[in-house]
Amino acid sequence: MLKILTYLLFVVSFVLGNKLYRPVRFIPPSKESFLMKNISDYNDAEKMLAGLPYNATDLNLMNGRFYAKKMCYKYNNVDPLEEDRNEILKEFLGTYSNGIYIEPPFYADYGSNIHLGENVYMNHGCILLDVNEIRIGKNTFLGPNVQIYTAGHPTDPVQRRTVEFGKAITIGRDTWIGGNVVILPGITIGDGVTIGAGSIVTKDIESFSVAVGNPARVIKKLQKVNLEN
C-alpha cells in the first residue's frame, strides 16, 4: 500500500510541476551518529535503518527510491556489447567489489544499502528490497528470481496504512542461494551454505549446512573447510 501511495504522490507531483520529488541517491545516515541520539529525535531514514516503524512517504526516502528506479531501468536496458554495466553498479550500490556480475533484470529499493563482496553473482530477476542493509559475502551466488526482503509491515491493519519497518539481512561468503528462494527480514545465513531452490528462509541458517523447504530447514551439515584456500 505504501508503495502505491508513493507512486501516486510522484505522479501527482509530476503533473502539478512539483520540483520536490526528484531522483536523488539515498545516502544512509551513519549508525554511529544516530544511535547516540534519543529515539524520539530520529528522522524517518534513521528509524528505517534502526529497524523501527517509519513513514516510507518521507520526501528523502521517496526521492531515493525514485533514483533507484531510474538506475535499475538504466542498468536493465544497457546493451552489454556496447557499455560496461558495472559502471552503473559502482554508482548505485553501497559497496561494489571486484568480480561482481548481476544478470539483468535486477531491482532494488535504494541500492545504497546493498553491500556486495568480491565475485558475487546474481542470475536474472533478483529483487533486493534494501530498506535496511543487505550484506552478501564474497564468492556467493544467487540463482534466478531470488528475493531478499529487509522490508516488513505491521500485522496490525491500521498501523500498516502508515508505517513499515526494515530488518538487516546478512549472507556469508561462498554460499549458494537457489532459484526462487525468498529470504525474510532480519535473517543471517552463514558461510558455505546451500539453500535449495524455492525455499522460504524464515530463520537463521548456520554455516556449512544445506537447508531446503518452506520454511527452510537444515537437512544436512557439511564438513567445515578453509574458505581462504
Tab-separated table of C-alpha atoms in Angstrom:
chain	number	residue	atom	x	y	z
A	1	MET	CA	0.000	0.000	0.000
A	2	LEU	CA	2.805	2.449	0.861
A	3	LYS	CA	4.495	1.767	-2.476
A	4	ILE	CA	1.206	2.542	-4.278
A	5	LEU	CA	0.808	5.779	-2.331
A	6	THR	CA	4.388	6.722	-3.150
A	7	TYR	CA	3.800	6.178	-6.847
A	8	LEU	CA	0.565	8.184	-6.807
A	9	LEU	CA	2.261	11.068	-4.996
A	10	PHE	CA	5.021	11.051	-7.596
A	11	VAL	CA	2.519	11.133	-10.470
A	12	VAL	CA	0.558	13.977	-8.882
A	13	SER	CA	3.702	15.992	-8.186
A	14	PHE	CA	4.889	15.484	-11.753
A	15	VAL	CA	1.577	16.620	-13.218
A	16	LEU	CA	1.477	19.669	-10.960
A	17	GLY	CA	5.091	20.531	-11.680
A	18	ASN	CA	6.198	19.956	-8.075
A	19	LYS	CA	10.003	20.011	-8.022
A	20	LEU	CA	10.236	18.426	-4.557
A	21	TYR	CA	10.020	14.886	-5.905
A	22	ARG	CA	13.073	14.035	-7.962
A	23	PRO	CA	15.563	11.175	-8.224
A	24	VAL	CA	18.287	11.706	-5.610
A	25	ARG	CA	20.643	8.977	-4.407
A	26	PHE	CA	19.807	7.947	-0.842
A	27	ILE	CA	22.792	8.448	1.457
A	28	PRO	CA	22.293	6.222	4.529
A	29	PRO	CA	22.892	8.056	7.804
A	30	SER	CA	25.782	6.823	9.902
A	31	LYS	CA	24.560	4.373	12.522
A	32	GLU	CA	27.220	5.632	14.914
A	33	SER	CA	25.751	9.123	14.725
A	34	PHE	CA	22.064	8.371	15.090
A	35	LEU	CA	22.457	5.672	17.735
A	36	MET	CA	23.824	8.397	20.009
A	37	LYS	CA	20.566	10.338	19.636
A	38	ASN	CA	17.360	9.905	21.548
A	39	ILE	CA	14.991	7.669	19.582
A	40	SER	CA	12.318	10.367	19.708
A	41	ASP	CA	14.670	12.598	17.679
A	42	TYR	CA	15.221	10.095	14.851
A	43	ASN	CA	14.147	11.116	11.379
A	44	ASP	CA	12.490	8.512	9.142
A	45	ALA	CA	15.730	7.437	7.466
A	46	GLU	CA	17.279	6.797	10.890
A	47	LYS	CA	14.187	4.922	12.055
A	48	MET	CA	14.331	2.801	8.919
A	49	LEU	CA	17.937	1.728	9.484
A	50	ALA	CA	17.335	1.231	13.212
A	51	GLY	CA	14.584	-1.300	12.450
A	52	LEU	CA	11.866	0.959	13.872
A	53	PRO	CA	8.474	1.774	12.321
A	54	TYR	CA	8.910	4.642	9.850
A	55	ASN	CA	6.982	6.596	7.248
A	56	ALA	CA	8.039	5.439	3.768
A	57	THR	CA	6.471	8.524	2.160
A	58	ASP	CA	9.162	10.735	3.715
A	59	LEU	CA	10.477	13.021	0.960
A	60	ASN	CA	14.106	11.943	1.341
A	61	LEU	CA	13.175	8.263	1.132
A	62	MET	CA	10.809	8.741	-1.791
A	63	ASN	CA	13.467	10.567	-3.787
A	64	GLY	CA	15.912	7.765	-3.007
A	65	ARG	CA	13.504	5.166	-4.368
A	66	PHE	CA	12.870	7.248	-7.495
A	67	TYR	CA	16.631	7.328	-8.022
A	68	ALA	CA	16.815	3.551	-7.592
A	69	LYS	CA	14.066	3.022	-10.170
A	70	LYS	CA	15.964	5.212	-12.603
A	71	MET	CA	19.221	3.324	-12.013
A	72	CYS	CA	17.574	-0.087	-12.300
A	73	TYR	CA	15.946	0.954	-15.557
A	74	LYS	CA	19.282	2.200	-16.858
A	75	TYR	CA	21.105	-0.976	-15.840
A	76	ASN	CA	18.448	-3.302	-17.186
A	77	ASN	CA	18.373	-1.614	-20.579
A	78	VAL	CA	22.072	-1.241	-21.321
A	79	ASP	CA	23.383	-3.113	-24.360
A	80	PRO	CA	26.016	-5.414	-22.788
A	81	LEU	CA	28.046	-5.358	-26.015
A	82	GLU	CA	28.390	-1.573	-26.038
A	83	GLU	CA	28.628	-0.366	-22.439
A	84	ASP	CA	30.037	-1.509	-19.122
A	85	ARG	CA	27.070	-2.122	-16.828
A	86	ASN	CA	29.385	-2.337	-13.840
A	87	GLU	CA	29.970	1.416	-14.011
A	88	ILE	CA	26.293	1.814	-13.185
A	89	LEU	CA	26.595	-0.604	-10.264
A	90	LYS	CA	29.579	1.300	-8.895
A	91	GLU	CA	27.429	4.415	-8.750
A	92	PHE	CA	24.326	2.610	-7.494
A	93	LEU	CA	25.411	0.136	-4.803
A	94	GLY	CA	26.549	0.879	-1.271
A	95	THR	CA	29.587	-1.367	-1.745
A	96	TYR	CA	30.856	-2.559	-5.108
A	97	SER	CA	33.678	-5.122	-5.168
A	98	ASN	CA	35.736	-6.626	-7.964
A	99	GLY	CA	34.274	-9.510	-9.939
A	100	ILE	CA	30.604	-8.738	-9.274
A	101	TYR	CA	28.246	-9.804	-12.045
A	102	ILE	CA	24.492	-9.244	-11.984
A	103	GLU	CA	22.335	-10.523	-14.821
A	104	PRO	CA	19.528	-8.129	-15.716
A	105	PRO	CA	16.810	-7.512	-14.862
A	106	PHE	CA	17.776	-6.510	-11.340
A	107	TYR	CA	15.666	-4.489	-8.904
A	108	ALA	CA	16.343	-2.722	-5.601
A	109	ASP	CA	14.586	-0.190	-3.364
A	110	TYR	CA	17.578	2.093	-2.743
A	111	GLY	CA	20.787	0.350	-3.854
A	112	SER	CA	22.909	2.249	-1.353
A	113	ASN	CA	22.034	-0.244	1.415
A	114	ILE	CA	23.396	-3.169	-0.631
A	115	HIS	CA	26.963	-4.269	0.133
A	116	LEU	CA	28.495	-6.979	-2.052
A	117	GLY	CA	31.801	-8.806	-1.622
A	118	GLU	CA	34.104	-9.919	-4.410
A	119	ASN	CA	32.801	-12.249	-7.126
A	120	VAL	CA	29.162	-12.126	-6.059
A	121	TYR	CA	26.969	-13.405	-8.887
A	122	MET	CA	23.216	-12.901	-9.321
A	123	ASN	CA	21.206	-14.594	-12.046
A	124	HIS	CA	18.277	-12.959	-13.854
A	125	GLY	CA	15.379	-11.396	-11.964
A	126	CYS	CA	16.812	-10.923	-8.473
A	127	ILE	CA	14.972	-8.462	-6.216
A	128	LEU	CA	16.696	-6.890	-3.202
A	129	LEU	CA	14.396	-4.744	-1.061
A	130	ASP	CA	17.110	-2.894	0.815
A	131	VAL	CA	15.245	-0.595	3.183
A	132	ASN	CA	17.840	-1.873	5.642
A	133	GLU	CA	21.315	-3.245	4.962
A	134	ILE	CA	21.851	-6.315	2.799
A	135	ARG	CA	25.376	-7.698	3.084
A	136	ILE	CA	26.494	-10.580	0.866
A	137	GLY	CA	29.935	-12.147	1.264
A	138	LYS	CA	32.392	-12.879	-1.487
A	139	ASN	CA	32.009	-15.825	-3.884
A	140	THR	CA	28.303	-16.124	-3.110
A	141	PHE	CA	25.938	-16.997	-5.961
A	142	LEU	CA	22.231	-16.228	-6.275
A	143	GLY	CA	20.046	-18.207	-8.665
A	144	PRO	CA	17.333	-16.606	-10.810
A	145	ASN	CA	14.479	-14.743	-9.147
A	146	VAL	CA	15.957	-14.765	-5.648
A	147	GLN	CA	14.098	-12.282	-3.456
A	148	ILE	CA	15.719	-10.706	-0.402
A	149	TYR	CA	13.302	-8.694	1.733
A	150	THR	CA	14.584	-6.470	4.516
A	151	ALA	CA	11.207	-4.693	4.325
A	152	GLY	CA	8.350	-5.730	6.580
A	153	HIS	CA	4.902	-4.478	7.521
A	154	PRO	CA	2.958	-4.494	10.827
A	155	THR	CA	0.390	-7.224	11.292
A	156	ASP	CA	-1.917	-4.566	12.739
A	157	PRO	CA	-4.010	-3.499	9.712
A	158	VAL	CA	-4.424	0.094	10.924
A	159	GLN	CA	-0.708	0.614	11.613
A	160	ARG	CA	0.062	-0.932	8.243
A	161	ARG	CA	-1.613	2.003	6.493
A	162	THR	CA	1.053	4.467	7.582
A	163	VAL	CA	4.272	2.715	8.625
A	164	GLU	CA	6.578	-0.137	7.723
A	165	PHE	CA	9.903	-1.394	9.110
A	166	GLY	CA	13.162	-2.962	7.946
A	167	LYS	CA	15.487	-5.601	9.405
A	168	ALA	CA	19.010	-6.123	8.047
A	169	ILE	CA	19.958	-9.342	6.229
A	170	THR	CA	23.447	-10.860	6.139
A	171	ILE	CA	24.561	-13.685	3.830
A	172	GLY	CA	28.030	-15.114	4.335
A	173	ARG	CA	30.724	-15.936	1.832
A	174	ASP	CA	30.831	-18.917	-0.567
A	175	THR	CA	27.126	-19.519	-0.217
A	176	TRP	CA	24.707	-20.721	-2.905
A	177	ILE	CA	21.124	-19.440	-2.903
A	178	GLY	CA	18.978	-21.469	-5.304
A	179	GLY	CA	16.455	-20.053	-7.732
A	180	ASN	CA	13.211	-18.530	-6.424
A	181	VAL	CA	14.403	-18.510	-2.807
A	182	VAL	CA	12.772	-15.885	-0.573
A	183	ILE	CA	14.748	-14.532	2.402
A	184	LEU	CA	12.691	-12.689	5.021
A	185	PRO	CA	13.678	-9.639	7.154
A	186	GLY	CA	16.347	-9.984	9.815
A	187	ILE	CA	17.852	-13.267	8.583
A	188	THR	CA	21.519	-14.238	8.863
A	189	ILE	CA	22.858	-17.010	6.622
A	190	GLY	CA	26.355	-18.257	7.364
A	191	ASP	CA	29.357	-19.184	5.215
A	192	GLY	CA	29.437	-22.169	2.880
A	193	VAL	CA	25.660	-22.640	2.941
A	194	THR	CA	23.403	-24.062	0.229
A	195	ILE	CA	19.740	-23.026	0.179
A	196	GLY	CA	17.603	-25.250	-2.051
A	197	ALA	CA	15.554	-23.745	-4.874
A	198	GLY	CA	12.144	-22.427	-3.897
A	199	SER	CA	12.876	-22.308	-0.176
A	200	ILE	CA	11.452	-19.652	2.149
A	201	VAL	CA	14.069	-18.668	4.734
A	202	THR	CA	12.339	-17.589	7.951
A	203	LYS	CA	15.114	-18.351	10.476
A	204	ASP	CA	18.893	-18.019	10.603
A	205	ILE	CA	20.922	-20.744	8.851
A	206	GLU	CA	24.248	-21.737	10.362
A	207	SER	CA	27.448	-22.024	8.336
A	208	PHE	CA	28.298	-25.160	6.341
A	209	SER	CA	24.811	-26.550	6.086
A	210	VAL	CA	22.185	-27.342	3.463
A	211	ALA	CA	18.657	-26.017	4.016
A	212	VAL	CA	15.527	-26.572	1.942
A	213	GLY	CA	11.765	-26.183	2.174
A	214	ASN	CA	9.024	-23.827	3.297
A	215	PRO	CA	10.016	-22.867	5.879
A	216	ALA	CA	13.664	-23.715	5.138
A	217	ARG	CA	15.117	-26.348	7.477
A	218	VAL	CA	18.653	-27.667	7.725
A	219	ILE	CA	18.729	-31.178	6.259
A	220	LYS	CA	22.467	-31.698	6.132
A	221	LYS	CA	25.551	-30.486	7.962
A	222	LEU	CA	28.659	-30.049	5.817
A	223	GLN	CA	32.280	-30.566	6.755
A	224	LYS	CA	33.905	-27.232	7.576
A	225	VAL	CA	36.607	-26.243	5.135
A	226	ASN	CA	39.104	-23.397	4.951
A	227	LEU	CA	37.453	-20.931	2.579
A	228	GLU	CA	40.678	-18.982	2.223
A	229	ASN	CA	42.182	-21.757	0.091
